[in-house]
Amino acid sequence: MRRLSWLLALWFFSPIAVQADTEPVLLEEPIVIQSNETFNGAGKRFISCERPAFQLEGIGAVLENVEIEQCERTTVPAVLVEGLGHQVIDARIEAAGTGIAVRDSHGVRLIRPNVTGTGRGEGISVHSSEATVIKGAIIDHARDGIYIEDGSGHELVRPLVMNSRYGIHLMFPTDVSITSPILHHNETGAMVMGTERVSIENGQIHDQTGATGMGLMLFEAVETTVRANAIHGNRVGIYAEKSEWTAIHHNGVNGNDIALRLQRATGMTLVGNDLTHNRYPVISFKAADNVIAGNRWGGLTLDLTEDGQSEIPYRADPYLFLLADSYEAFELLYGAPGLTVLERVLRSPDEVTLIDTAPLVTNFKFTWQGTVGATVLSGLLMLLWRFGRKQDDYL
């Protein structure tokens, strides 16, 4: 009797677990995982058509090690998450609709989700939720790789998104941290719209495609921080419009058609960036009250004080770009001497120029490592060789 009581107590206080079978299954209804339940789907493939394959409800449900395939033309999410503190771990999804949808939730964690889509739905969508954590996501061929609307306190760590419309799409959330993103071959790497206090750091954002081809697009974004990213191979590296108090610092923005395109961007800080090897480093329209200093642009520099900053200010004048923007045929003449001279003579209006008062400069110094005696001896040998050659020539 005592042993039976002990076994019943152990069963009562142990976490509830629902174990998947070992064979694939076609689901007609969602598998609902409720508070404190854990579903481990290792070794099983689930197929869902009209409804989600899994639905997490309540508090603290866990879904892990599942493979999900959606039927063609399915529009519902493969995994639907609603509630508090749920976790989805190591889910692999072939999605016709949205891969994972998080709605009206708090503290949800999505760890290493892998979503391959058809371009019709989001890889991961988060609506009206707080403190969502997405770590190690891999998303391919989605409409938007990660879409977040409203809410606050979201954290994205190492997301890899490719072949989608927007790699990351933020609509009106606040306090979002994006760390080490890898975004490539999307129409736009990250679209940040109507946000407050978003940070994008230590990313690889490159080779976006299509007509826009933007690495980062900031629209009506307030207090955005873009730091220590490699942004290259895009049509436009960073585009900011109607955005305020943006901090862009210590990024490498190289090999783009246009490194920075700023339109009515105010209160911006642009410091310590490498903006070399772009067709145009910056195009600026009505951007005012900005702090721009200590960036590397290339071009003519002169460091008299040897402090690493040029005494010659850098003026980013987009004259040729504006000319080609009106008459595309002029693109064929980029680099022609005539247009280069014309650019020096005809300057753009002040409202479309940007001036770095203290650009960075690379100093090259030559130091002789030998002794004075070696120097003198080398000079004598050169003189003897020269006069010796002359005498031979006269013979």
GROMACS .gro file of C-alpha atoms in nm:
model
  395
    1MET     CA    1   0.000   0.000   0.000
    2ARG     CA    2   0.282   0.237   0.086
    3ARG     CA    3   0.460   0.157  -0.242
    4LEU     CA    4   0.143   0.222  -0.441
    5SER     CA    5   0.097   0.558  -0.268
    6TRP     CA    6   0.455   0.655  -0.355
    7LEU     CA    7   0.406   0.568  -0.723
    8LEU     CA    8   0.082   0.767  -0.740
    9ALA     CA    9   0.253   1.069  -0.584
   10LEU     CA   10   0.544   1.045  -0.830
   11TRP     CA   11   0.301   1.030  -1.123
   12PHE     CA   12   0.096   1.324  -0.992
   13PHE     CA   13   0.388   1.562  -0.945
   14SER     CA   14   0.582   1.466  -1.260
   15PRO     CA   15   0.561   1.687  -1.577
   16ILE     CA   16   0.293   1.575  -1.817
   17ALA     CA   17   0.438   1.444  -2.144
   18VAL     CA   18   0.266   1.338  -2.464
   19GLN     CA   19   0.489   1.113  -2.672
   20ALA     CA   20   0.447   1.083  -3.048
   21ASP     CA   21   0.428   0.742  -3.213
   22THR     CA   22   0.694   0.630  -3.458
   23GLU     CA   23   0.491   0.645  -3.783
   24PRO     CA   24   0.385   0.944  -3.998
   25VAL     CA   25   0.029   1.064  -3.960
   26LEU     CA   26  -0.218   1.283  -4.148
   27LEU     CA   27  -0.389   1.519  -3.902
   28GLU     CA   28  -0.755   1.608  -3.942
   29GLU     CA   29  -0.760   1.815  -3.620
   30PRO     CA   30  -0.482   2.009  -3.446
   31ILE     CA   31  -0.290   1.840  -3.168
   32VAL     CA   32  -0.357   2.073  -2.876
   33ILE     CA   33  -0.081   2.106  -2.615
   34GLN     CA   34  -0.210   2.264  -2.298
   35SER     CA   35  -0.053   2.410  -1.984
   36ASN     CA   36   0.266   2.235  -1.868
   37GLU     CA   37   0.236   1.960  -2.129
   38THR     CA   38   0.533   1.856  -2.344
   39PHE     CA   39   0.498   1.698  -2.687
   40ASN     CA   40   0.813   1.533  -2.823
   41GLY     CA   41   0.771   1.437  -3.187
   42ALA     CA   42   1.113   1.283  -3.250
   43GLY     CA   43   1.102   1.040  -3.540
   44LYS     CA   44   0.758   1.146  -3.664
   45ARG     CA   45   0.639   1.352  -3.962
   46PHE     CA   46   0.300   1.523  -3.935
   47ILE     CA   47   0.093   1.635  -4.233
   48SER     CA   48  -0.178   1.898  -4.193
   49CYS     CA   49  -0.412   2.055  -4.449
   50GLU     CA   50  -0.709   2.262  -4.339
   51ARG     CA   51  -0.605   2.334  -3.980
   52PRO     CA   52  -0.283   2.389  -3.783
   53ALA     CA   53  -0.088   2.076  -3.700
   54PHE     CA   54  -0.023   2.193  -3.343
   55GLN     CA   55  -0.182   2.447  -3.114
   56LEU     CA   56  -0.026   2.561  -2.785
   57GLU     CA   57  -0.261   2.701  -2.520
   58GLY     CA   58  -0.249   2.810  -2.158
   59ILE     CA   59   0.083   2.843  -1.979
   60GLY     CA   60   0.419   2.675  -2.030
   61ALA     CA   61   0.343   2.423  -2.305
   62VAL     CA   62   0.642   2.274  -2.494
   63LEU     CA   63   0.655   2.142  -2.849
   64GLU     CA   64   0.985   1.992  -2.959
   65ASN     CA   65   1.150   1.779  -3.225
   66VAL     CA   66   0.867   1.783  -3.478
   67GLU     CA   67   0.857   1.773  -3.857
   68ILE     CA   68   0.551   1.923  -4.022
   69GLU     CA   69   0.441   1.928  -4.384
   70GLN     CA   70   0.146   2.138  -4.498
   71CYS     CA   71  -0.078   2.045  -4.790
   72GLU     CA   72  -0.063   2.262  -5.099
   73ARG     CA   73  -0.268   2.585  -5.085
   74THR     CA   74  -0.302   2.569  -4.707
   75THR     CA   75  -0.341   2.920  -4.560
   76VAL     CA   76  -0.347   2.848  -4.184
   77PRO     CA   77  -0.025   2.838  -3.978
   78ALA     CA   78   0.142   2.504  -3.920
   79VAL     CA   79   0.190   2.588  -3.549
   80LEU     CA   80  -0.037   2.829  -3.361
   81VAL     CA   81   0.085   2.966  -3.027
   82GLU     CA   82  -0.140   3.155  -2.783
   83GLY     CA   83  -0.073   3.211  -2.414
   84LEU     CA   84   0.217   3.255  -2.173
   85GLY     CA   85   0.568   3.111  -2.162
   86HIS     CA   86   0.533   2.849  -2.436
   87GLN     CA   87   0.834   2.698  -2.613
   88VAL     CA   88   0.874   2.556  -2.964
   89ILE     CA   89   1.210   2.382  -2.998
   90ASP     CA   90   1.366   2.229  -3.311
   91ALA     CA   91   1.059   2.240  -3.535
   92ARG     CA   92   1.113   2.173  -3.907
   93ILE     CA   93   0.828   2.295  -4.122
   94GLU     CA   94   0.752   2.279  -4.495
   95ALA     CA   95   0.492   2.553  -4.503
   96ALA     CA   96   0.236   2.639  -4.768
   97GLY     CA   97   0.097   2.911  -4.538
   98THR     CA   98   0.269   3.059  -4.231
   99GLY     CA   99   0.515   2.838  -4.046
  100ILE     CA  100   0.468   2.953  -3.683
  101ALA     CA  101   0.211   3.214  -3.571
  102VAL     CA  102   0.236   3.370  -3.224
  103ARG     CA  103  -0.074   3.567  -3.118
  104ASP     CA  104  -0.168   3.751  -2.799
  105SER     CA  105   0.117   3.588  -2.610
  106HIS     CA  106   0.388   3.676  -2.361
  107GLY     CA  107   0.733   3.525  -2.314
  108VAL     CA  108   0.715   3.273  -2.600
  109ARG     CA  109   1.047   3.117  -2.704
  110LEU     CA  110   1.109   2.980  -3.054
  111ILE     CA  111   1.440   2.793  -3.056
  112ARG     CA  112   1.600   2.682  -3.385
  113PRO     CA  113   1.284   2.682  -3.599
  114ASN     CA  114   1.349   2.583  -3.960
  115VAL     CA  115   1.083   2.694  -4.209
  116THR     CA  116   1.083   2.641  -4.585
  117GLY     CA  117   0.792   2.811  -4.758
  118THR     CA  118   0.645   2.883  -5.098
  119GLY     CA  119   0.658   3.263  -5.078
  120ARG     CA  120   0.289   3.298  -4.985
  121GLY     CA  121   0.303   3.311  -4.605
  122GLU     CA  122   0.535   3.431  -4.330
  123GLY     CA  123   0.803   3.206  -4.192
  124ILE     CA  124   0.725   3.332  -3.840
  125SER     CA  125   0.457   3.589  -3.755
  126VAL     CA  126   0.418   3.758  -3.416
  127HIS     CA  127   0.104   3.966  -3.350
  128SER     CA  128   0.015   4.170  -3.041
  129SER     CA  129   0.261   3.983  -2.821
  130GLU     CA  130   0.529   4.075  -2.569
  131ALA     CA  131   0.884   3.953  -2.505
  132THR     CA  132   0.905   3.696  -2.783
  133VAL     CA  133   1.248   3.533  -2.819
  134ILE     CA  134   1.349   3.383  -3.155
  135LYS     CA  135   1.690   3.213  -3.161
  136GLY     CA  136   1.866   3.043  -3.451
  137ALA     CA  137   1.576   3.064  -3.698
  138ILE     CA  138   1.641   2.948  -4.055
  139ILE     CA  139   1.380   3.062  -4.306
  140ASP     CA  140   1.378   3.020  -4.684
  141HIS     CA  141   1.124   3.130  -4.948
  142ALA     CA  142   0.872   3.309  -4.727
  143ARG     CA  143   0.672   3.621  -4.798
  144ASP     CA  144   0.830   3.781  -4.490
  145GLY     CA  145   1.085   3.573  -4.304
  146ILE     CA  146   1.001   3.711  -3.958
  147TYR     CA  147   0.702   3.945  -3.932
  148ILE     CA  148   0.635   4.129  -3.604
  149GLU     CA  149   0.338   4.362  -3.557
  150ASP     CA  150   0.290   4.565  -3.239
  151GLY     CA  151   0.408   4.448  -2.898
  152SER     CA  152   0.743   4.513  -2.732
  153GLY     CA  153   1.054   4.356  -2.586
  154HIS     CA  154   1.118   4.111  -2.870
  155GLU     CA  155   1.461   3.952  -2.915
  156LEU     CA  156   1.592   3.799  -3.238
  157VAL     CA  157   1.926   3.618  -3.224
  158ARG     CA  158   2.109   3.482  -3.532
  159PRO     CA  159   1.814   3.470  -3.772
  160LEU     CA  160   1.905   3.347  -4.121
  161VAL     CA  161   1.651   3.453  -4.386
  162MET     CA  162   1.689   3.423  -4.762
  163ASN     CA  163   1.485   3.430  -5.083
  164SER     CA  164   1.195   3.621  -4.928
  165ARG     CA  165   1.029   3.959  -4.976
  166TYR     CA  166   1.144   4.109  -4.644
  167GLY     CA  167   1.393   3.910  -4.440
  168ILE     CA  168   1.267   4.080  -4.122
  169HIS     CA  169   0.956   4.300  -4.123
  170LEU     CA  170   0.874   4.511  -3.817
  171MET     CA  171   0.545   4.702  -3.803
  172PHE     CA  172   0.500   4.928  -3.498
  173PRO     CA  173   0.672   4.727  -3.222
  174THR     CA  174   0.897   4.890  -2.961
  175ASP     CA  175   1.222   4.780  -2.795
  176VAL     CA  176   1.328   4.513  -3.043
  177SER     CA  177   1.680   4.367  -3.041
  178ILE     CA  178   1.815   4.197  -3.355
  179THR     CA  179   2.158   4.043  -3.301
  180SER     CA  180   2.380   3.877  -3.565
  181PRO     CA  181   2.121   3.851  -3.843
  182ILE     CA  182   2.218   3.696  -4.176
  183LEU     CA  183   1.988   3.834  -4.445
  184HIS     CA  184   2.062   3.776  -4.812
  185HIS     CA  185   1.890   3.741  -5.150
  186ASN     CA  186   1.568   3.901  -5.026
  187GLU     CA  187   1.400   4.200  -5.188
  188THR     CA  188   1.482   4.392  -4.867
  189GLY     CA  189   1.696   4.260  -4.584
  190ALA     CA  190   1.501   4.427  -4.302
  191MET     CA  191   1.202   4.663  -4.319
  192VAL     CA  192   1.167   4.868  -3.998
  193MET     CA  193   0.850   5.079  -3.997
  194GLY     CA  194   0.679   5.286  -3.729
  195THR     CA  195   0.906   5.151  -3.458
  196GLU     CA  196   1.077   5.285  -3.148
  197ARG     CA  197   1.413   5.174  -3.009
  198VAL     CA  198   1.510   4.898  -3.251
  199SER     CA  199   1.873   4.782  -3.259
  200ILE     CA  200   2.037   4.584  -3.541
  201GLU     CA  201   2.389   4.471  -3.456
  202ASN     CA  202   2.671   4.245  -3.582
  203GLY     CA  203   2.482   4.133  -3.892
  204GLN     CA  204   2.568   4.013  -4.241
  205ILE     CA  205   2.321   4.188  -4.474
  206HIS     CA  206   2.411   4.140  -4.837
  207ASP     CA  207   2.307   4.077  -5.196
  208GLN     CA  208   1.941   4.172  -5.177
  209THR     CA  209   1.775   4.142  -5.516
  210GLY     CA  210   1.488   4.292  -5.716
  211ALA     CA  211   1.396   4.649  -5.797
  212THR     CA  212   1.444   4.776  -5.441
  213GLY     CA  213   1.739   4.564  -5.334
  214MET     CA  214   1.776   4.740  -4.997
  215GLY     CA  215   1.983   4.607  -4.711
  216LEU     CA  216   1.798   4.801  -4.439
  217MET     CA  217   1.492   5.021  -4.486
  218LEU     CA  218   1.390   5.253  -4.201
  219PHE     CA  219   1.057   5.432  -4.242
  220GLU     CA  220   0.918   5.651  -3.965
  221ALA     CA  221   1.147   5.470  -3.725
  222VAL     CA  222   1.252   5.646  -3.404
  223GLU     CA  223   1.577   5.581  -3.212
  224THR     CA  224   1.704   5.303  -3.435
  225THR     CA  225   2.059   5.178  -3.375
  226VAL     CA  226   2.253   5.016  -3.660
  227ARG     CA  227   2.595   4.903  -3.533
  228ALA     CA  228   2.882   4.684  -3.650
  229ASN     CA  229   2.707   4.530  -3.950
  230ALA     CA  230   2.857   4.425  -4.284
  231ILE     CA  231   2.620   4.559  -4.550
  232HIS     CA  232   2.732   4.494  -4.906
  233GLY     CA  233   2.621   4.399  -5.257
  234ASN     CA  234   2.282   4.571  -5.233
  235ARG     CA  235   2.130   4.837  -5.453
  236VAL     CA  236   2.093   5.058  -5.143
  237GLY     CA  237   2.281   4.968  -4.826
  238ILE     CA  238   2.073   5.169  -4.573
  239TYR     CA  239   1.763   5.369  -4.662
  240ALA     CA  240   1.610   5.602  -4.401
  241GLU     CA  241   1.298   5.813  -4.459
  242LYS     CA  242   1.108   6.024  -4.206
  243SER     CA  243   1.316   5.867  -3.934
  244GLU     CA  244   1.453   6.045  -3.628
  245TRP     CA  245   1.748   5.999  -3.393
  246THR     CA  246   1.898   5.714  -3.589
  247ALA     CA  247   2.248   5.603  -3.480
  248ILE     CA  248   2.454   5.445  -3.759
  249HIS     CA  249   2.802   5.366  -3.636
  250HIS     CA  250   3.097   5.135  -3.702
  251ASN     CA  251   2.937   4.953  -3.994
  252GLY     CA  252   3.107   4.839  -4.313
  253VAL     CA  253   2.879   4.954  -4.596
  254ASN     CA  254   3.070   4.861  -4.910
  255GLY     CA  255   3.011   4.750  -5.267
  256ASN     CA  256   2.655   4.883  -5.294
  257ASP     CA  257   2.520   5.105  -5.570
  258ILE     CA  258   2.430   5.358  -5.299
  259ALA     CA  259   2.564   5.318  -4.946
  260LEU     CA  260   2.318   5.555  -4.770
  261ARG     CA  261   1.999   5.712  -4.900
  262LEU     CA  262   1.852   5.961  -4.652
  263GLN     CA  263   1.525   6.144  -4.702
  264ARG     CA  264   1.389   6.378  -4.436
  265ALA     CA  265   1.599   6.199  -4.176
  266THR     CA  266   1.674   6.423  -3.878
  267GLY     CA  267   1.877   6.405  -3.558
  268MET     CA  268   2.089   6.124  -3.700
  269THR     CA  269   2.438   6.027  -3.580
  270LEU     CA  270   2.671   5.886  -3.845
  271VAL     CA  271   3.011   5.802  -3.694
  272GLY     CA  272   3.295   5.555  -3.755
  273ASN     CA  273   3.155   5.383  -4.065
  274ASP     CA  274   3.351   5.251  -4.362
  275LEU     CA  275   3.163   5.376  -4.668
  276THR     CA  276   3.421   5.308  -4.937
  277HIS     CA  277   3.385   5.125  -5.268
  278ASN     CA  278   3.022   5.214  -5.335
  279ARG     CA  279   2.908   5.373  -5.662
  280TYR     CA  280   2.768   5.659  -5.452
  281PRO     CA  281   2.846   5.681  -5.079
  282VAL     CA  282   2.539   5.887  -4.984
  283ILE     CA  283   2.231   6.055  -5.130
  284SER     CA  284   2.062   6.299  -4.891
  285PHE     CA  285   1.734   6.488  -4.930
  286LYS     CA  286   1.624   6.742  -4.670
  287ALA     CA  287   1.813   6.566  -4.392
  288ALA     CA  288   1.893   6.816  -4.115
  289ASP     CA  289   2.039   6.842  -3.764
  290ASN     CA  290   2.262   6.540  -3.812
  291VAL     CA  291   2.604   6.466  -3.659
  292ILE     CA  292   2.838   6.328  -3.926
  293ALA     CA  293   3.206   6.281  -3.845
  294GLY     CA  294   3.486   6.027  -3.846
  295ASN     CA  295   3.366   5.810  -4.134
  296ARG     CA  296   3.584   5.658  -4.403
  297TRP     CA  297   3.470   5.771  -4.750
  298GLY     CA  298   3.778   5.736  -4.966
  299GLY     CA  299   3.885   6.024  -5.188
  300LEU     CA  300   4.115   6.315  -5.111
  301THR     CA  301   4.229   6.343  -4.748
  302LEU     CA  302   4.506   6.528  -4.563
  303ASP     CA  303   4.607   6.455  -4.203
  304LEU     CA  304   4.839   6.733  -4.087
  305THR     CA  305   4.798   6.668  -3.714
  306GLU     CA  306   4.836   6.288  -3.745
  307ASP     CA  307   4.523   6.223  -3.541
  308GLY     CA  308   4.370   5.992  -3.802
  309GLN     CA  309   4.121   6.255  -3.922
  310SER     CA  310   4.148   6.460  -4.237
  311GLU     CA  311   4.158   6.837  -4.230
  312ILE     CA  312   3.980   6.830  -4.567
  313PRO     CA  313   3.604   6.786  -4.512
  314TYR     CA  314   3.427   6.525  -4.721
  315ARG     CA  315   3.138   6.659  -4.925
  316ALA     CA  316   2.902   6.392  -5.061
  317ASP     CA  317   2.765   6.551  -5.375
  318PRO     CA  318   2.517   6.334  -5.568
  319TYR     CA  319   2.527   6.543  -5.887
  320LEU     CA  320   2.597   6.254  -6.126
  321PHE     CA  321   2.345   6.030  -5.955
  322LEU     CA  322   2.071   6.289  -5.986
  323LEU     CA  323   2.166   6.342  -6.349
  324ALA     CA  324   2.148   5.970  -6.427
  325ASP     CA  325   1.827   5.941  -6.226
  326SER     CA  326   1.667   6.182  -6.473
  327TYR     CA  327   1.840   6.046  -6.784
  328GLU     CA  328   1.929   5.676  -6.746
  329ALA     CA  329   2.153   5.683  -7.052
  330PHE     CA  330   2.410   5.878  -6.849
  331GLU     CA  331   2.478   5.563  -6.644
  332LEU     CA  332   2.681   5.440  -6.942
  333LEU     CA  333   2.918   5.734  -6.892
  334TYR     CA  334   3.006   5.676  -6.526
  335GLY     CA  335   3.377   5.740  -6.482
  336ALA     CA  336   3.415   5.938  -6.805
  337PRO     CA  337   3.660   6.231  -6.765
  338GLY     CA  338   3.409   6.482  -6.900
  339LEU     CA  339   3.142   6.396  -6.643
  340THR     CA  340   3.400   6.392  -6.364
  341VAL     CA  341   3.507   6.748  -6.452
  342LEU     CA  342   3.142   6.852  -6.481
  343GLU     CA  343   3.072   6.713  -6.134
  344ARG     CA  344   3.349   6.932  -5.991
  345VAL     CA  345   3.213   7.241  -6.161
  346LEU     CA  346   2.837   7.195  -6.111
  347ARG     CA  347   2.746   7.121  -5.752
  348SER     CA  348   2.416   6.994  -5.618
  349PRO     CA  349   2.200   7.214  -5.393
  350ASP     CA  350   2.288   7.210  -5.023
  351GLU     CA  351   1.970   7.022  -4.932
  352VAL     CA  352   2.091   6.711  -5.115
  353THR     CA  353   2.452   6.714  -4.994
  354LEU     CA  354   2.610   6.577  -4.679
  355ILE     CA  355   2.937   6.693  -4.527
  356ASP     CA  356   3.167   6.498  -4.294
  357THR     CA  357   3.378   6.762  -4.121
  358ALA     CA  358   3.644   6.516  -4.000
  359PRO     CA  359   3.659   6.207  -4.225
  360LEU     CA  360   3.892   5.922  -4.140
  361VAL     CA  361   4.217   5.894  -4.330
  362THR     CA  362   4.462   5.609  -4.380
  363ASN     CA  363   4.820   5.718  -4.331
  364PHE     CA  364   5.102   5.543  -4.510
  365LYS     CA  365   5.451   5.591  -4.364
  366PHE     CA  366   5.786   5.471  -4.498
  367THR     CA  367   6.049   5.400  -4.231
  368TRP     CA  368   6.412   5.320  -4.313
  369GLN     CA  369   6.531   5.037  -4.089
  370GLY     CA  370   6.903   5.045  -4.176
  371THR     CA  371   7.198   5.238  -4.029
  372VAL     CA  372   7.346   5.562  -4.159
  373GLY     CA  373   7.655   5.374  -4.275
  374ALA     CA  374   7.445   5.130  -4.475
  375THR     CA  375   7.261   5.417  -4.635
  376VAL     CA  376   7.584   5.591  -4.740
  377LEU     CA  377   7.732   5.266  -4.871
  378SER     CA  378   7.422   5.195  -5.076
  379GLY     CA  379   7.441   5.542  -5.228
  380LEU     CA  380   7.809   5.498  -5.324
  381LEU     CA  381   7.737   5.163  -5.487
  382MET     CA  382   7.457   5.319  -5.692
  383LEU     CA  383   7.690   5.602  -5.807
  384LEU     CA  384   7.966   5.361  -5.906
  385TRP     CA  385   7.718   5.147  -6.101
  386ARG     CA  386   7.575   5.453  -6.280
  387PHE     CA  387   7.912   5.600  -6.383
  388GLY     CA  388   8.041   5.260  -6.476
  389ARG     CA  389   7.749   5.211  -6.716
  390LYS     CA  390   7.816   5.549  -6.876
  391GLN     CA  391   8.182   5.467  -6.941
  392ASP     CA  392   8.082   5.136  -7.098
  393ASP     CA  393   7.840   5.319  -7.326
  394TYR     CA  394   8.113   5.546  -7.460
  395LEU     CA  395   8.348   5.260  -7.542
   0.00000   0.00000   0.00000
